[in-house]
Amino acid sequence: MVHLGPKAPQHRKGTFSGVNEQLLAVIKEYEGLLTVSGEKLRQIVDHFVGELNKGLSKAGGNIPMIPGWVMEFPTGKEKGDYLAIDLGGTNLRVVLVKLGGDRTFDSTQSKYAIPAEIRTGTRDQLFDFIGDCLKKFVDEFFPDGVEGELPLGFTFSYPASQDKINQGVLQQWTKGFDIDDVEGHDVVPILQASIEKYNVPIQVVALINDTTGTLVSSMYTDPEAKLGLIFGTGVNGAYYDVTGDIPKLEGKLASDIPADSVMAINCEYGSFDNEHLVLPRTKYDIQIDKESPRPGKQSFEKMISGYYLGEVLRLILLELAEEKKLIFVNQDLSKLKKAYVWDASIPARIEEDPFENLSDTQDLIYGSVGIQTTSPERKVIRRLCELIGDRSARLSMCGIGAICKKRGYKTAHCAADGSVYNKYPDFKVRAARALREIFQWSDEVKEDPIIIVPAEDGSGVGAAVIAALTEQRLKKGLSVGIIGA
């Protein structure tokens, strides 16, 4: 285990020479708004633990805490050929996974960009798009046809309730999707109908969440893995709980599922603190929430996920330019006024700018919104990006802290995936430092006992392993859902 704290990440070019007093004062103001102390993190974690428990109760709470119906730990001996699809926030990924039965696997994949209009289009547009992509994939990789049907694990990375492993009733869209006539419906038969429309020899055998898949796929190769995490377009966590400690399943489990058996839980904790009791929301977070397709929902996600980081930066710069008139004087701001013109890649690339004069930042801003920047302005922008990135990483660790405290984990590998985890500069260092502050490990602890590690392919390999585990249960005649499901 590598000790990454407690030293803060070093800024590449941290000088503020040439920045006037007004802008320096503004920087201090935003540092106060966007900095989250260790004490605040611990307060959030304590509240988070209670919300996790509330989500498992019969009454429920803001965090759905959805049973994933994966009721065994993977052994690494799972074997077979499986298709998997991952409907993420911006792409559809189709994967052919070959499990070797010895903790090894091979995979082949294709990625298809989801057109923007589909995210808010019709139900048929979305699922027919998936059916069409599957047909293209199968035609390419099985040119001689398929014997029988290919089993498919469907990674559906949205809050969906499941009474069994091959069912998923969408509770609400997230990640910018807003498609009518899907919420409240089981997405498996909708997908199967589109598959049949395109005459593809595929049968959906398991529906999983990407975070649950990340958990299972990482445990397949790493016995120390205890959490599956996504830090990307959205945020989420998954872990195994004990069925006897899940009150909302009381009386719903068949007799072949004992109280001490395990159950994968898809937390869907992007909805943490929808009541706005503990998270340090700024006016920018409040505006993003108010103008989103689902105001009052996914409060945690809207503060930390990749879908919103560029928007936070845009709103702050617009405020500095329009209201405070401190930057971009006499510039055309029309492109900057377009909501979500920037995603997380913009602050990430600005933080990565290696040049003293931040010339990459100059090119990036002019190229995206047509605004010329001065050197002092770019230094301010760069500092704002650091603050936004640091806040995201630190708040992200509250979910890890809460699950580990709830389950009593003193050591753990927390397997993480997603674009923010993989690509955002300094995320891993910032996150490790936040975990040290949350758990208050002393400086004498040379190796962090709870660390974040790169995840295996949860939406591909995880879906395959879960499909294999499901097949094993069915062959033994064991339940894969609640009584009667």
XYZ file of N, CA, C and O in Angstrom, residues 66 107 164 177 362 390 442 481:
32
model
N -30.104 -0.226 -3.267
C -30.829 -1.224 -4.049
C -30.136 -2.582 -3.977
O -28.967 -2.706 -4.347
N -11.171 -9.820 -23.492
C -12.353 -9.060 -23.903
C -12.095 -8.311 -25.201
O -10.964 -7.901 -25.490
N -35.465 -9.297 -8.942
C -34.641 -10.433 -9.345
C -33.536 -9.905 -10.266
O -33.590 -8.754 -10.723
N -30.039 12.379 -18.590
C -31.088 11.709 -19.362
C -32.463 12.154 -18.863
O -32.667 12.333 -17.654
N -4.996 29.432 -22.731
C -5.413 30.491 -23.649
C -6.043 29.888 -24.900
O -7.134 30.293 -25.323
N -10.260 19.907 -6.421
C -9.957 19.475 -5.055
C -11.248 19.214 -4.276
O -11.369 18.217 -3.564
N -2.742 8.693 12.003
C -1.585 9.470 12.436
C -0.486 9.398 11.384
O -0.453 8.494 10.543
N -34.083 -13.961 -6.737
C -34.884 -12.779 -6.469
C -35.777 -13.004 -5.270
O -35.622 -13.996 -4.541
